Tab-separated table of C-alpha atoms in Angstrom:
chain	number	residue	atom	x	y	z
A	515	UNK	CA	47.280	53.835	84.489
A	516	UNK	CA	48.904	56.133	86.723
A	517	UNK	CA	50.622	52.961	88.141
A	518	UNK	CA	51.752	52.272	84.498
A	519	UNK	CA	53.075	55.633	84.055
A	520	UNK	CA	54.782	55.607	87.710
A	521	UNK	CA	56.334	51.710	86.265
A	522	UNK	CA	57.685	53.638	83.097
A	523	UNK	CA	59.179	56.652	85.022
A	524	UNK	CA	60.664	54.475	87.375
A	525	UNK	CA	62.088	52.189	84.818
A	526	UNK	CA	63.625	55.371	83.067
A	527	UNK	CA	65.087	56.732	86.369
A	528	UNK	CA	66.550	53.340	87.270
A	529	UNK	CA	68.108	52.841	83.552
A	530	UNK	CA	72.012	52.759	83.747
A	531	UNK	CA	72.140	55.383	80.982
A	532	UNK	CA	70.085	57.725	82.521
A	533	UNK	CA	71.649	56.995	86.151
A	534	UNK	CA	75.288	57.686	84.221
A	535	UNK	CA	73.806	60.833	82.902
A	536	UNK	CA	72.561	62.192	85.912
A	537	UNK	CA	75.925	61.020	87.768
A	538	UNK	CA	77.603	63.148	85.250
A	539	UNK	CA	75.492	66.198	85.819
A	540	UNK	CA	75.677	65.789	90.307
A	541	UNK	CA	79.694	65.312	89.528
A	542	UNK	CA	80.075	68.756	87.094
A	543	UNK	CA	77.880	70.657	89.838
A	544	UNK	CA	79.894	69.309	92.399
A	545	UNK	CA	83.251	70.030	90.505
A	546	UNK	CA	82.032	73.364	90.023
A	547	UNK	CA	81.148	74.031	93.697
A	548	UNK	CA	84.577	72.951	94.923
A	549	UNK	CA	86.769	74.661	92.010
A	550	UNK	CA	84.831	77.533	89.907
A	551	UNK	CA	85.563	76.733	86.135
A	552	UNK	CA	85.378	73.130	86.390
A	553	UNK	CA	82.517	73.365	84.556
A	554	UNK	CA	83.291	75.564	81.859
A	555	UNK	CA	83.052	75.169	78.048
A	556	UNK	CA	86.981	74.214	77.408
A	557	UNK	CA	87.190	72.152	80.478
A	558	UNK	CA	84.276	70.051	79.615
A	559	UNK	CA	86.165	69.362	76.305
A	560	UNK	CA	89.106	68.563	78.013
A	561	UNK	CA	87.470	65.916	80.245
A	562	UNK	CA	85.453	64.581	77.345
A	563	UNK	CA	89.054	64.147	75.463
A	564	UNK	CA	90.308	62.061	78.812
A	565	UNK	CA	86.973	60.165	78.769
A	566	UNK	CA	87.308	59.457	75.025
A	567	UNK	CA	90.351	57.577	75.617
A	568	UNK	CA	88.764	55.340	78.384
A	569	UNK	CA	85.798	55.194	76.447
A	570	UNK	CA	87.914	53.720	73.198
A	571	UNK	CA	89.652	50.874	75.565
A	572	UNK	CA	86.019	50.399	77.561
A	573	UNK	CA	84.334	49.350	74.018
A	574	UNK	CA	86.754	46.039	73.799
A	575	UNK	CA	85.730	45.387	77.268
A	576	UNK	CA	82.438	45.920	76.609
A	577	UNK	CA	82.422	43.337	73.909
A	578	UNK	CA	84.501	40.743	75.505
A	579	UNK	CA	82.162	40.993	78.495
A	580	UNK	CA	79.021	40.770	76.632
A	581	UNK	CA	80.226	37.597	75.101
A	582	UNK	CA	79.749	35.791	78.016
A	583	UNK	CA	81.418	32.937	79.876
A	584	UNK	CA	82.884	35.180	82.429
A	585	UNK	CA	84.626	37.047	79.676
A	586	UNK	CA	87.138	40.067	80.837
A	587	UNK	CA	90.174	41.303	79.346
A	588	UNK	CA	92.935	42.308	82.023
A	589	UNK	CA	95.635	42.412	79.409
A	590	UNK	CA	94.084	45.811	77.679
A	591	UNK	CA	96.670	47.971	80.051
A	592	UNK	CA	99.676	45.944	79.137
A	593	UNK	CA	98.382	46.183	75.175
A	594	UNK	CA	97.409	49.819	75.419
A	595	UNK	CA	101.417	50.346	76.683
A	596	UNK	CA	102.723	47.875	73.540
A	597	UNK	CA	100.673	50.247	71.118
A	598	UNK	CA	101.891	53.392	72.556
A	599	UNK	CA	105.822	52.161	72.690
A	600	UNK	CA	105.385	50.498	69.323
A	601	UNK	CA	103.852	53.517	67.855
A	602	UNK	CA	106.189	56.194	69.657
A	603	UNK	CA	109.369	54.386	68.219
A	604	UNK	CA	108.011	54.254	64.930
A	605	UNK	CA	106.996	57.669	64.543
A	606	UNK	CA	109.729	59.153	66.892
A	607	UNK	CA	108.438	62.594	66.196
A	608	UNK	CA	108.089	62.562	62.693
A	609	UNK	CA	104.676	63.065	60.999
A	610	UNK	CA	106.151	60.581	58.020
A	611	UNK	CA	106.193	57.655	60.724
A	612	UNK	CA	102.221	57.869	61.623
A	613	UNK	CA	101.266	55.375	58.819
A	614	UNK	CA	103.774	52.454	60.055
A	615	UNK	CA	102.755	53.627	63.669
A	616	UNK	CA	99.274	53.124	62.999
A	617	UNK	CA	99.823	49.934	61.533
A	618	UNK	CA	101.976	48.644	64.529
A	619	UNK	CA	99.678	49.967	67.364
A	620	UNK	CA	96.676	48.496	66.015
A	621	UNK	CA	98.053	45.239	64.070
A	622	UNK	CA	100.193	43.978	66.932
A	623	UNK	CA	97.643	44.455	69.742
A	624	UNK	CA	94.903	42.773	67.362
A	625	UNK	CA	97.168	39.682	67.126
A	626	UNK	CA	97.678	39.809	70.787
A	627	UNK	CA	94.170	39.556	71.354
A	628	UNK	CA	93.846	36.900	68.736
A	629	UNK	CA	95.870	34.791	70.609
A	630	UNK	CA	94.136	35.744	74.153
A	631	UNK	CA	90.979	34.350	72.107
A	632	UNK	CA	92.561	31.058	71.363
A	633	UNK	CA	93.682	30.466	74.692
A	634	UNK	CA	90.411	31.143	76.165
A	635	UNK	CA	87.978	29.665	73.388
A	636	UNK	CA	90.362	26.484	72.102
A	637	UNK	CA	92.858	25.876	75.233
A	638	UNK	CA	89.990	26.516	77.597
A	639	UNK	CA	92.161	28.652	80.007
A	640	UNK	CA	89.902	30.973	82.315
A	641	UNK	CA	89.874	34.606	80.640
A	642	UNK	CA	91.048	36.069	83.736
A	643	UNK	CA	94.114	33.548	83.924
A	644	UNK	CA	94.477	33.819	80.347
A	645	UNK	CA	94.858	37.475	80.157
A	646	UNK	CA	96.905	38.016	83.266
A	647	UNK	CA	99.466	36.062	82.030
A	648	UNK	CA	99.241	37.799	78.728
A	649	UNK	CA	99.623	40.810	80.620
A	650	UNK	CA	103.133	39.487	82.295
A	651	UNK	CA	104.140	38.489	78.926
A	652	UNK	CA	103.787	41.580	77.349
A	653	UNK	CA	105.140	43.312	80.268
A	654	UNK	CA	108.458	41.305	80.018
A	655	UNK	CA	108.544	41.988	76.227
A	656	UNK	CA	108.438	45.427	76.740
A	657	UNK	CA	110.881	45.783	79.142
A	658	UNK	CA	113.316	43.842	76.777
A	659	UNK	CA	112.325	45.776	73.582
A	660	UNK	CA	112.769	49.200	75.196
A	661	UNK	CA	115.648	48.440	77.938
A	662	UNK	CA	113.027	49.973	80.569
A	663	UNK	CA	113.425	53.651	79.717
A	664	UNK	CA	110.862	55.686	77.994
A	665	UNK	CA	111.401	55.543	74.106
A	666	UNK	CA	109.871	57.329	71.100
A	667	UNK	CA	107.613	60.482	70.621
A	668	UNK	CA	104.532	61.495	69.199
A	669	UNK	CA	104.489	63.058	65.649
A	670	UNK	CA	103.340	66.578	65.839
A	671	UNK	CA	100.033	65.775	63.662
A	672	UNK	CA	99.027	63.009	65.897
A	673	UNK	CA	99.900	65.234	69.398
A	674	UNK	CA	97.391	68.240	67.395
A	675	UNK	CA	94.501	65.882	66.526
A	676	UNK	CA	93.987	64.504	69.874
A	677	UNK	CA	94.936	67.853	71.746
A	678	UNK	CA	93.491	70.347	69.445
A	679	UNK	CA	90.438	71.844	68.164
A	680	UNK	CA	89.942	69.898	64.775
A	681	UNK	CA	86.493	71.483	64.050
A	682	UNK	CA	83.907	73.413	66.145
A	683	UNK	CA	86.364	73.750	68.766
A	684	UNK	CA	86.417	69.811	69.107
A	685	UNK	CA	89.465	68.016	69.036
A	686	UNK	CA	89.897	65.111	66.625
A	687	UNK	CA	89.986	62.242	69.102
A	688	UNK	CA	86.021	63.233	69.981
A	689	UNK	CA	85.093	62.668	66.252
A	690	UNK	CA	87.014	59.070	66.310
A	691	UNK	CA	85.033	58.379	69.529
A	692	UNK	CA	81.680	59.043	67.883
A	693	UNK	CA	82.623	57.052	64.919
A	694	UNK	CA	83.400	54.494	67.520
A	695	UNK	CA	80.266	54.536	69.164
A	696	UNK	CA	78.419	54.312	65.718
A	697	UNK	CA	80.381	51.424	64.569
A	698	UNK	CA	79.321	49.534	67.904
A	699	UNK	CA	75.960	50.471	67.597
A	700	UNK	CA	75.761	49.062	64.257
A	701	UNK	CA	78.020	45.891	65.034
A	702	UNK	CA	75.851	44.884	67.890
A	703	UNK	CA	72.213	45.944	67.043
A	704	UNK	CA	72.237	45.536	63.104
A	705	UNK	CA	74.706	42.662	61.958
A	706	UNK	CA	74.487	38.526	62.458
A	707	UNK	CA	77.954	38.820	64.680
A	708	UNK	CA	76.352	41.181	66.888
A	709	UNK	CA	73.177	38.989	67.399
A	710	UNK	CA	75.778	36.182	67.972
A	711	UNK	CA	77.272	37.990	70.543
A	712	UNK	CA	74.453	38.640	72.425
A	713	UNK	CA	73.134	35.186	72.092
A	714	UNK	CA	76.088	33.885	73.304
A	715	UNK	CA	76.494	36.143	76.143
A	716	UNK	CA	73.036	34.840	77.333
A	717	UNK	CA	73.333	31.054	76.823
A	718	UNK	CA	76.062	29.904	74.779
A	719	UNK	CA	75.068	26.059	74.577
A	720	UNK	CA	71.942	27.329	72.803
A	721	UNK	CA	73.749	29.587	70.463
A	722	UNK	CA	75.872	26.418	69.844
A	723	UNK	CA	72.860	24.201	69.017
A	724	UNK	CA	71.303	26.995	66.619
A	725	UNK	CA	74.528	27.102	64.451
A	726	UNK	CA	76.261	30.058	65.941
A	727	UNK	CA	80.016	29.496	65.524
A	728	UNK	CA	80.830	30.569	69.277
A	729	UNK	CA	84.504	29.836	68.988
A	730	UNK	CA	85.287	32.024	65.873
A	731	UNK	CA	82.798	34.865	67.275
A	732	UNK	CA	84.719	34.667	70.636
A	733	UNK	CA	88.481	34.657	69.234
A	734	UNK	CA	87.353	37.655	67.128
A	735	UNK	CA	86.178	39.619	70.249
A	736	UNK	CA	89.038	39.036	72.181
A	737	UNK	CA	90.806	40.394	68.812
A	738	UNK	CA	88.843	43.438	68.412
A	739	UNK	CA	89.769	44.264	72.707
A	740	UNK	CA	93.034	43.919	71.417
A	741	UNK	CA	92.639	46.417	68.207
A	742	UNK	CA	90.998	48.906	70.431
A	743	UNK	CA	93.741	48.857	73.239
A	744	UNK	CA	96.054	49.243	70.365
A	745	UNK	CA	93.819	52.280	69.385
A	746	UNK	CA	93.795	53.461	72.847
A	747	UNK	CA	97.645	53.396	73.005
A	748	UNK	CA	98.118	55.590	69.848
A	749	UNK	CA	95.337	57.985	71.376
A	750	UNK	CA	97.432	58.066	74.657
A	751	UNK	CA	100.947	58.661	72.922
A	752	UNK	CA	99.010	61.599	71.025
A	753	UNK	CA	97.925	62.965	74.169
A	754	UNK	CA	101.153	62.765	76.269
A	755	UNK	CA	103.579	63.076	73.577
A	756	UNK	CA	105.650	60.361	74.792
A	757	UNK	CA	105.236	56.539	76.020
A	758	UNK	CA	106.415	54.238	78.858
A	759	UNK	CA	106.040	50.887	79.553
A	760	UNK	CA	103.527	51.032	81.952
A	761	UNK	CA	101.579	53.938	80.675
A	762	UNK	CA	98.467	51.525	80.135
A	763	UNK	CA	98.092	50.167	83.568
A	764	UNK	CA	95.594	53.031	84.892
A	765	UNK	CA	92.742	51.972	82.226
A	766	UNK	CA	92.673	48.067	83.425
A	767	UNK	CA	90.165	48.651	86.357
A	768	UNK	CA	88.658	51.908	85.170
A	769	UNK	CA	87.709	50.196	81.531
A	770	UNK	CA	85.761	47.572	83.801
A	771	UNK	CA	84.344	49.766	85.782
A	772	UNK	CA	82.774	52.110	82.855
A	773	UNK	CA	81.205	49.095	81.063
A	774	UNK	CA	79.972	48.098	84.641
A	775	UNK	CA	78.563	51.611	85.143
A	776	UNK	CA	76.820	51.595	81.841
A	777	UNK	CA	74.688	48.476	82.854
A	778	UNK	CA	76.421	45.840	81.203
A	779	UNK	CA	76.422	42.464	82.875
A	780	UNK	CA	79.530	40.845	83.663
A	781	UNK	CA	77.707	37.738	83.090
A	782	UNK	CA	77.149	38.971	79.662
A	783	UNK	CA	74.234	39.293	76.823
A	784	UNK	CA	72.870	42.610	78.220
A	785	UNK	CA	74.137	45.663	77.640
A	786	UNK	CA	75.541	47.999	75.219
A	787	UNK	CA	78.059	50.632	74.419
A	788	UNK	CA	75.733	53.485	74.771
A	789	UNK	CA	75.750	53.078	78.636
A	790	UNK	CA	79.414	52.448	78.506
A	791	UNK	CA	80.028	55.990	77.078
A	792	UNK	CA	78.259	57.177	79.658
A	793	UNK	CA	79.974	55.422	82.304
A	794	UNK	CA	83.170	56.542	81.041
A	795	UNK	CA	82.365	60.171	81.138
A	796	UNK	CA	80.947	59.659	84.706
A	797	UNK	CA	84.057	57.761	85.632
A	798	UNK	CA	86.397	60.786	84.080
A	799	UNK	CA	84.646	63.211	86.006
A	800	UNK	CA	84.463	61.344	89.056
A	801	UNK	CA	88.296	61.067	88.849
A	802	UNK	CA	88.615	64.764	88.012
A	803	UNK	CA	86.406	65.652	91.195
A	804	UNK	CA	88.825	63.299	93.221
A	805	UNK	CA	92.114	65.101	91.713
A	806	UNK	CA	90.570	68.605	92.485
A	807	UNK	CA	90.106	67.336	96.239
A	808	UNK	CA	93.944	66.427	95.986
A	809	UNK	CA	93.352	62.830	96.809
A	810	UNK	CA	95.891	60.318	96.444
A	811	UNK	CA	96.205	57.815	93.742
A	812	UNK	CA	95.706	54.992	96.184
A	813	UNK	CA	92.676	56.482	97.592
A	814	UNK	CA	91.117	57.038	94.098
A	815	UNK	CA	91.534	53.237	93.395
A	816	UNK	CA	89.761	52.489	96.680
A	817	UNK	CA	86.826	54.839	95.524
A	818	UNK	CA	86.606	53.383	92.027
A	819	UNK	CA	86.738	49.636	93.788
A	820	UNK	CA	83.807	50.892	95.976
A	821	UNK	CA	81.898	52.337	93.023
A	822	UNK	CA	82.016	48.949	91.156
A	823	UNK	CA	81.025	47.203	94.122
A	824	UNK	CA	78.059	49.171	94.418
A	825	UNK	CA	77.325	49.148	90.911
A	826	UNK	CA	77.355	45.137	90.783
A	827	UNK	CA	75.257	45.549	93.610
A	828	UNK	CA	72.674	47.944	92.086
A	829	UNK	CA	72.640	46.159	88.894
A	830	UNK	CA	72.475	42.715	90.187
A	831	UNK	CA	69.193	43.489	91.302
A	832	UNK	CA	67.606	44.085	87.894
A	833	UNK	CA	67.168	40.965	85.685
A	834	UNK	CA	65.801	42.523	82.772
A	835	UNK	CA	68.376	45.466	82.201
A	836	UNK	CA	68.891	46.594	78.525
A	837	UNK	CA	70.599	49.452	76.928
């Protein structure tokens, strides 16, 4: 009986969700010790706002990785930039343009994601190559479209929604993030589509034999990744007020790390979005602590890379990881 309790406690403590939460608490304490006021309520809300932007793009990355077959979407950065630039030009500082901005920011990246999915699924291009190639295509297209200069501005209503309290002192973007989390939970745990994603990630051949439309599901996964990247682009321009052609580049590696910290296996079939949310929060706190320490961008990237390797080393030893 005693051994059973110890094993259960050990499993809880080694659960990625638990580890990510504990890491977040530890980073908050470290941040407060380094810079008094780091853990104040208003500062935490600001950190969660930044974490929400990362968490939204990580949702798409999470889906693609869960689907297996070495799935990864390295074009999310370019699609965030695409969504931000298109939305910025559509709004150009006017609330009347928000509707068309949302349509452009969500619709175009979704279609780009579908192209990614077709390339990976039908043409059989490896996901790494396909999405890297798409990144180059989008970056070139953005240079042509914007002529290489920042363009477009956020509408005041969007900037207020992202940055200002909407209710209970909480910005609107955090309500969007919670709604997205509930959507992801329902999609993955309560729908046939979600069960298909896990089955494909665990064993694509077996999933095909039981009648799961693997190709169609995988194409849609990449489409959703593009959609969430576009939504992130919309949030980014709301957060910063303006857009430029490389604004999304900084989210590519963190979106993968947030997924891995949250316990989703890069091999697919294991994981979930709650862990990814916790991973996004932990990663945002880590970045904030590093910035507080005046660490340069290149040094922060090194820390992120080491973090990714350590997480893969740690979680790779666990064979029955579930979130």
